[in-house]
């Protein structure tokens, strides 16, 4: 769920509140004890973010109401499937999904191996239909601040790996807080991802200070810091972080060992389990297109991600990064990523699926196509411009030089055109 409009609490049961968004009910985890029925709140990722005074909430809802239902009509029209045009195979998939039956592994593999353009079109339409059925027209738009490109690791695919000689930067604590404040106050972001290389210059004390200050802005704090100890993540949770983005990269342990020297899949998986145990909302996923990866691996990746019951799936194509061991790998086919999105939508119909920057970098149209193939979430880079172009985890990363206003505008325009409600980042007339 990612409506970032005021939600009215209609029931409270222990730490779970049932909230209403223009007639749609959602569940929200509440970790404060001063909330009562009829209060208005913001929630993100199924987690309480902040309370809103009633008059302010009613004013915002008044502005949204008309636009919201107009957008819903567009979304519903785009999500229609012409049943007469479905092949028997596609119809069988749709029937299974409608009956909420799980697809078998061979069925998933068969979908991943589809290549006929007409069949792919139908596959994406069905995934979009499932997305619309499960989420309505809600769409998550999170902001991401990439606060340091120092990294102590040497992942073979990554452009900021330790061994690579590149200009390095570290944002100071007050710079990070200022960037978060700007995003929250000027653009209305309700969820912010704080990401970096594995940079231990930021010790627990510094990280706690950052998380506390960003949480105070009334946003969901997402951390994406790579392998840190469970203790560190516990401290960050206590400081107010509630979501963690950590990909396992590949479910194939042998392949993992080859691409992330000095670390193991087991450690990464254990950390994701620890994060869940601490109470974090999880975003996880993998890279598509690692050397030697098979379609079976991709299906296993989807299933491993689902095992963690994530709030959000984050997977994208490997993009070449110069001067790394994988600099000359062939580009990943866009349809392979779109098919993976569609299958993930079937495997976990109620999840949030992110359109990654890597996919946008692979193909300029991919953002729109992914949103019409089952994806429902976007991330906007709000790293200050002086630093943004230096966080080159791969070549030609999109929007490296775009003003934040323009990046937001592009995303909002696209979401509006598709009938999605970008409630996180403000209201506009359709
Ligand atoms: N250091 C942290 C977070 C930053 S990297 C970590 O590794 O978890 C964030 C993600 O970027 C990684 O999880 C990886 O999946 C992705 N990534 C790195 N290099 C990439 C490349 N060349 N192409 C596509 N994705 C890449
Ligand atoms: Fe560092 Fe993350 Fe890049 Fe690996 S993927 S080198 S951990 S930034």
mmCIF file of N, CA and C in Angstrom, residues 273-355:
data_model
loop_
_atom_site.group_PDB
_atom_site.id
_atom_site.type_symbol
_atom_site.label_atom_id
_atom_site.label_comp_id
_atom_site.label_asym_id
_atom_site.label_seq_id
_atom_site.Cartn_x
_atom_site.Cartn_y
_atom_site.Cartn_z
ATOM 1 N N UNK A 273 16.925 -11.990 7.285
ATOM 2 C CA UNK A 273 16.088 -12.630 8.325
ATOM 3 C C UNK A 273 16.171 -11.827 9.620
ATOM 4 N N UNK A 274 17.389 -11.395 9.969
ATOM 5 C CA UNK A 274 17.565 -10.604 11.201
ATOM 6 C C UNK A 274 16.764 -9.304 11.131
ATOM 7 N N UNK A 275 16.812 -8.686 9.954
ATOM 8 C CA UNK A 275 16.094 -7.410 9.795
ATOM 9 C C UNK A 275 14.596 -7.611 10.024
ATOM 10 N N UNK A 276 14.114 -8.725 9.497
ATOM 11 C CA UNK A 276 12.679 -9.037 9.695
ATOM 12 C C UNK A 276 12.384 -9.249 11.174
ATOM 13 N N UNK A 277 13.293 -9.983 11.805
ATOM 14 C CA UNK A 277 13.093 -10.290 13.226
ATOM 15 C C UNK A 277 13.085 -9.000 14.060
ATOM 16 N N UNK A 278 13.944 -8.062 13.685
ATOM 17 C CA UNK A 278 13.977 -6.791 14.421
ATOM 18 C C UNK A 278 12.654 -6.041 14.245
ATOM 19 N N UNK A 279 12.027 -6.247 13.106
ATOM 20 C CA UNK A 279 10.737 -5.592 12.890
ATOM 21 C C UNK A 279 10.705 -4.717 11.651
ATOM 22 N N UNK A 280 11.804 -4.709 10.893
ATOM 23 C CA UNK A 280 11.860 -3.865 9.695
ATOM 24 C C UNK A 280 10.870 -4.328 8.626
ATOM 25 N N UNK A 281 10.323 -3.371 7.915
ATOM 26 C CA UNK A 281 9.628 -3.623 6.657
ATOM 27 C C UNK A 281 10.751 -3.851 5.641
ATOM 28 N N UNK A 282 10.617 -4.901 4.832
ATOM 29 C CA UNK A 282 11.744 -5.294 3.977
ATOM 30 C C UNK A 282 11.496 -4.955 2.512
ATOM 31 N N UNK A 283 12.538 -4.431 1.877
ATOM 32 C CA UNK A 283 12.562 -4.360 0.411
ATOM 33 C C UNK A 283 13.764 -5.187 0.000
ATOM 34 N N UNK A 284 13.544 -6.134 -0.897
ATOM 35 C CA UNK A 284 14.673 -6.973 -1.313
ATOM 36 C C UNK A 284 14.522 -7.395 -2.763
ATOM 37 N N UNK A 285 15.576 -8.020 -3.265
ATOM 38 C CA UNK A 285 15.520 -8.453 -4.659
ATOM 39 C C UNK A 285 16.887 -8.860 -5.152
ATOM 40 N N UNK A 286 17.113 -8.681 -6.444
ATOM 41 C CA UNK A 286 18.273 -9.312 -7.080
ATOM 42 C C UNK A 286 18.639 -8.550 -8.339
ATOM 43 N N UNK A 287 19.763 -8.943 -8.899
ATOM 44 C CA UNK A 287 20.206 -8.379 -10.178
ATOM 45 C C UNK A 287 19.859 -9.397 -11.267
ATOM 46 N N UNK A 288 19.372 -8.911 -12.383
ATOM 47 C CA UNK A 288 19.074 -9.815 -13.506
ATOM 48 C C UNK A 288 20.183 -9.670 -14.541
ATOM 49 N N UNK A 289 20.752 -10.805 -14.970
ATOM 50 C CA UNK A 289 21.749 -10.751 -16.042
ATOM 51 C C UNK A 289 23.172 -10.984 -15.571
ATOM 52 N N UNK A 290 23.326 -11.588 -14.397
ATOM 53 C CA UNK A 290 24.682 -11.921 -13.937
ATOM 54 C C UNK A 290 25.232 -13.031 -14.846
ATOM 55 N N UNK A 291 26.559 -13.070 -15.052
ATOM 56 C CA UNK A 291 27.104 -14.060 -15.986
ATOM 57 C C UNK A 291 26.818 -15.490 -15.523
ATOM 58 N N UNK A 292 26.313 -16.280 -16.432
ATOM 59 C CA UNK A 292 26.039 -17.679 -16.112
ATOM 60 C C UNK A 292 24.669 -17.891 -15.486
ATOM 61 N N UNK A 293 23.931 -16.831 -15.287
ATOM 62 C CA UNK A 293 22.608 -16.976 -14.658
ATOM 63 C C UNK A 293 21.640 -17.658 -15.636
ATOM 64 N N UNK A 294 20.812 -18.565 -15.108
ATOM 65 C CA UNK A 294 19.833 -19.241 -15.955
ATOM 66 C C UNK A 294 18.431 -18.703 -15.633
ATOM 67 N N UNK A 295 17.486 -19.027 -16.489
ATOM 68 C CA UNK A 295 16.099 -18.625 -16.210
ATOM 69 C C UNK A 295 15.600 -19.270 -14.912
ATOM 70 N N UNK A 296 16.088 -20.494 -14.689
ATOM 71 C CA UNK A 296 15.723 -21.187 -13.441
ATOM 72 C C UNK A 296 16.205 -20.372 -12.233
ATOM 73 N N UNK A 297 17.415 -19.776 -12.361
ATOM 74 C CA UNK A 297 17.931 -18.920 -11.277
ATOM 75 C C UNK A 297 16.978 -17.739 -11.047
ATOM 76 N N UNK A 298 16.502 -17.165 -12.126
ATOM 77 C CA UNK A 298 15.621 -15.982 -11.971
ATOM 78 C C UNK A 298 14.333 -16.378 -11.231
ATOM 79 N N UNK A 299 13.794 -17.538 -11.586
ATOM 80 C CA UNK A 299 12.584 -17.999 -10.879
ATOM 81 C C UNK A 299 12.919 -18.242 -9.402
ATOM 82 N N UNK A 300 14.082 -18.853 -9.153
ATOM 83 C CA UNK A 300 14.487 -19.067 -7.747
ATOM 84 C C UNK A 300 14.681 -17.729 -7.028
ATOM 85 N N UNK A 301 15.173 -16.731 -7.755
ATOM 86 C CA UNK A 301 15.331 -15.392 -7.155
ATOM 87 C C UNK A 301 13.969 -14.833 -6.714
ATOM 88 N N UNK A 302 12.993 -14.969 -7.607
ATOM 89 C CA UNK A 302 11.656 -14.450 -7.272
ATOM 90 C C UNK A 302 11.141 -15.169 -6.015
ATOM 91 N N UNK A 303 11.356 -16.494 -6.004
ATOM 92 C CA UNK A 303 10.813 -17.270 -4.879
ATOM 93 C C UNK A 303 11.559 -16.987 -3.580
ATOM 94 N N UNK A 304 12.877 -16.751 -3.681
ATOM 95 C CA UNK A 304 13.614 -16.412 -2.454
ATOM 96 C C UNK A 304 13.150 -15.040 -1.942
ATOM 97 N N UNK A 305 12.961 -14.113 -2.866
ATOM 98 C CA UNK A 305 12.485 -12.781 -2.436
ATOM 99 C C UNK A 305 11.122 -12.931 -1.737
ATOM 100 N N UNK A 306 10.249 -13.743 -2.328
ATOM 101 C CA UNK A 306 8.919 -13.906 -1.731
ATOM 102 C C UNK A 306 9.000 -14.545 -0.338
ATOM 103 N N UNK A 307 9.968 -15.405 -0.155
ATOM 104 C CA UNK A 307 10.154 -16.070 1.132
ATOM 105 C C UNK A 307 10.274 -15.043 2.262
ATOM 106 N N UNK A 308 10.870 -13.878 1.943
ATOM 107 C CA UNK A 308 11.045 -12.854 2.980
ATOM 108 C C UNK A 308 9.777 -12.017 3.191
ATOM 109 N N UNK A 309 8.720 -12.326 2.445
ATOM 110 C CA UNK A 309 7.466 -11.552 2.497
ATOM 111 C C UNK A 309 7.762 -10.044 2.511
ATOM 112 N N UNK A 310 8.424 -9.584 1.454
ATOM 113 C CA UNK A 310 8.831 -8.171 1.466
ATOM 114 C C UNK A 310 7.659 -7.235 1.215
ATOM 115 N N UNK A 311 7.802 -6.021 1.689
ATOM 116 C CA UNK A 311 6.813 -5.007 1.329
ATOM 117 C C UNK A 311 7.066 -4.578 -0.114
ATOM 118 N N UNK A 312 8.343 -4.603 -0.505
ATOM 119 C CA UNK A 312 8.675 -4.163 -1.855
ATOM 120 C C UNK A 312 9.742 -5.046 -2.488
ATOM 121 N N UNK A 313 9.524 -5.371 -3.763
ATOM 122 C CA UNK A 313 10.521 -6.098 -4.540
ATOM 123 C C UNK A 313 11.349 -5.085 -5.314
ATOM 124 N N UNK A 314 12.667 -5.238 -5.255
ATOM 125 C CA UNK A 314 13.555 -4.346 -5.988
ATOM 126 C C UNK A 314 14.533 -5.193 -6.789
ATOM 127 N N UNK A 315 14.289 -5.291 -8.085
ATOM 128 C CA UNK A 315 15.251 -6.022 -8.927
ATOM 129 C C UNK A 315 15.358 -5.301 -10.263
ATOM 130 N N UNK A 316 16.558 -5.344 -10.814
ATOM 131 C CA UNK A 316 16.749 -4.659 -12.093
ATOM 132 C C UNK A 316 17.870 -5.321 -12.859
ATOM 133 N N UNK A 317 18.051 -4.861 -14.109
ATOM 134 C CA UNK A 317 19.078 -5.475 -14.953
ATOM 135 C C UNK A 317 20.470 -5.063 -14.529
ATOM 136 N N UNK A 318 21.422 -5.914 -14.756
ATOM 137 C CA UNK A 318 22.815 -5.521 -14.582
ATOM 138 C C UNK A 318 23.157 -4.533 -15.696
ATOM 139 N N UNK A 319 23.714 -3.418 -15.316
ATOM 140 C CA UNK A 319 24.156 -2.442 -16.315
ATOM 141 C C UNK A 319 25.681 -2.392 -16.219
ATOM 142 N N UNK A 320 26.339 -2.325 -17.363
ATOM 143 C CA UNK A 320 27.798 -2.331 -17.344
ATOM 144 C C UNK A 320 28.331 -1.117 -16.584
ATOM 145 N N UNK A 321 29.353 -1.367 -15.787
ATOM 146 C CA UNK A 321 30.073 -0.275 -15.123
ATOM 147 C C UNK A 321 31.523 -0.365 -15.602
ATOM 148 N N UNK A 322 32.028 0.725 -16.179
ATOM 149 C CA UNK A 322 33.389 0.722 -16.747
ATOM 150 C C UNK A 322 34.398 0.318 -15.690
ATOM 151 N N UNK A 323 35.459 -0.284 -16.148
ATOM 152 C CA UNK A 323 36.575 -0.520 -15.264
ATOM 153 C C UNK A 323 36.217 -1.462 -14.095
ATOM 154 N N UNK A 324 35.286 -2.371 -14.366
ATOM 155 C CA UNK A 324 34.940 -3.405 -13.386
ATOM 156 C C UNK A 324 35.058 -4.755 -14.114
ATOM 157 N N UNK A 325 35.134 -5.855 -13.380
ATOM 158 C CA UNK A 325 35.266 -7.155 -14.065
ATOM 159 C C UNK A 325 34.101 -7.457 -15.014
ATOM 160 N N UNK A 326 32.936 -6.814 -14.802
ATOM 161 C CA UNK A 326 31.779 -7.096 -15.662
ATOM 162 C C UNK A 326 31.500 -5.973 -16.669
ATOM 163 N N UNK A 327 32.533 -5.188 -16.970
ATOM 164 C CA UNK A 327 32.334 -3.999 -17.806
ATOM 165 C C UNK A 327 31.865 -4.323 -19.220
ATOM 166 N N UNK A 328 32.184 -5.527 -19.701
ATOM 167 C CA UNK A 328 31.872 -5.785 -21.112
ATOM 168 C C UNK A 328 30.787 -6.849 -21.294
ATOM 169 N N UNK A 329 30.028 -7.110 -20.251
ATOM 170 C CA UNK A 329 28.948 -8.102 -20.385
ATOM 171 C C UNK A 329 27.896 -7.593 -21.363
ATOM 172 N N UNK A 330 27.207 -8.517 -22.067
ATOM 173 C CA UNK A 330 26.149 -8.055 -22.976
ATOM 174 C C UNK A 330 24.992 -7.433 -22.190
ATOM 175 N N UNK A 331 24.287 -6.489 -22.816
ATOM 176 C CA UNK A 331 23.148 -5.857 -22.125
ATOM 177 C C UNK A 331 22.017 -6.853 -21.931
ATOM 178 N N UNK A 332 21.273 -6.648 -20.877
ATOM 179 C CA UNK A 332 20.138 -7.531 -20.557
ATOM 180 C C UNK A 332 18.950 -7.119 -21.435
ATOM 181 N N UNK A 333 18.184 -8.110 -21.906
ATOM 182 C CA UNK A 333 17.007 -7.787 -22.723
ATOM 183 C C UNK A 333 15.924 -7.174 -21.828
ATOM 184 N N UNK A 334 15.363 -6.067 -22.286
ATOM 185 C CA UNK A 334 14.328 -5.384 -21.484
ATOM 186 C C UNK A 334 13.173 -6.332 -21.150
ATOM 187 N N UNK A 335 12.770 -7.136 -22.140
ATOM 188 C CA UNK A 335 11.620 -8.017 -21.887
ATOM 189 C C UNK A 335 11.884 -9.031 -20.779
ATOM 190 N N UNK A 336 13.159 -9.387 -20.599
ATOM 191 C CA UNK A 336 13.450 -10.332 -19.510
ATOM 192 C C UNK A 336 13.083 -9.686 -18.164
ATOM 193 N N UNK A 337 13.361 -8.405 -18.051
ATOM 194 C CA UNK A 337 13.035 -7.712 -16.797
ATOM 195 C C UNK A 337 11.516 -7.537 -16.678
ATOM 196 N N UNK A 338 10.879 -7.163 -17.801
ATOM 197 C CA UNK A 338 9.413 -6.975 -17.743
ATOM 198 C C UNK A 338 8.714 -8.298 -17.416
ATOM 199 N N UNK A 339 9.208 -9.392 -17.983
ATOM 200 C CA UNK A 339 8.598 -10.703 -17.681
ATOM 201 C C UNK A 339 8.782 -11.037 -16.196
ATOM 202 N N UNK A 340 9.972 -10.690 -15.673
ATOM 203 C CA UNK A 340 10.229 -10.978 -14.249
ATOM 204 C C UNK A 340 9.267 -10.163 -13.378
ATOM 205 N N UNK A 341 9.015 -8.928 -13.780
ATOM 206 C CA UNK A 341 8.057 -8.104 -13.027
ATOM 207 C C UNK A 341 6.670 -8.755 -13.064
ATOM 208 N N UNK A 342 6.261 -9.165 -14.259
ATOM 209 C CA UNK A 342 4.917 -9.745 -14.410
ATOM 210 C C UNK A 342 4.780 -11.017 -13.558
ATOM 211 N N UNK A 343 5.794 -11.872 -13.631
ATOM 212 C CA UNK A 343 5.709 -13.138 -12.873
ATOM 213 C C UNK A 343 5.708 -12.851 -11.369
ATOM 214 N N UNK A 344 6.531 -11.880 -10.947
ATOM 215 C CA UNK A 344 6.546 -11.530 -9.520
ATOM 216 C C UNK A 344 5.162 -11.035 -9.092
ATOM 217 N N UNK A 345 4.530 -10.277 -9.952
ATOM 218 C CA UNK A 345 3.166 -9.802 -9.631
ATOM 219 C C UNK A 345 2.222 -10.988 -9.425
ATOM 220 N N UNK A 346 2.393 -12.066 -10.231
ATOM 221 C CA UNK A 346 1.525 -13.239 -10.058
ATOM 222 C C UNK A 346 1.881 -14.003 -8.776
ATOM 223 N N UNK A 347 3.185 -14.071 -8.506
ATOM 224 C CA UNK A 347 3.655 -14.858 -7.364
ATOM 225 C C UNK A 347 3.273 -14.190 -6.045
ATOM 226 N N UNK A 348 3.294 -12.856 -6.035
ATOM 227 C CA UNK A 348 2.965 -12.117 -4.809
ATOM 228 C C UNK A 348 2.103 -10.918 -5.211
ATOM 229 N N UNK A 349 0.831 -11.228 -5.457
ATOM 230 C CA UNK A 349 -0.011 -10.240 -6.139
ATOM 231 C C UNK A 349 -0.182 -8.944 -5.361
ATOM 232 N N UNK A 350 -0.056 -9.016 -4.043
ATOM 233 C CA UNK A 350 -0.336 -7.830 -3.235
ATOM 234 C C UNK A 350 0.904 -6.976 -2.952
ATOM 235 N N UNK A 351 2.037 -7.355 -3.561
ATOM 236 C CA UNK A 351 3.300 -6.678 -3.201
ATOM 237 C C UNK A 351 3.463 -5.351 -3.934
ATOM 238 N N UNK A 352 4.455 -4.583 -3.491
ATOM 239 C CA UNK A 352 4.892 -3.415 -4.248
ATOM 240 C C UNK A 352 6.100 -3.829 -5.067
ATOM 241 N N UNK A 353 6.085 -3.458 -6.329
ATOM 242 C CA UNK A 353 7.217 -3.806 -7.205
ATOM 243 C C UNK A 353 7.779 -2.509 -7.782
ATOM 244 N N UNK A 354 9.068 -2.340 -7.541
ATOM 245 C CA UNK A 354 9.737 -1.101 -7.918
ATOM 246 C C UNK A 354 10.213 -1.118 -9.373
ATOM 247 N N UNK A 355 10.047 0.024 -10.040
ATOM 248 C CA UNK A 355 10.742 0.202 -11.327
ATOM 249 C C UNK A 355 12.112 0.768 -10.969
#
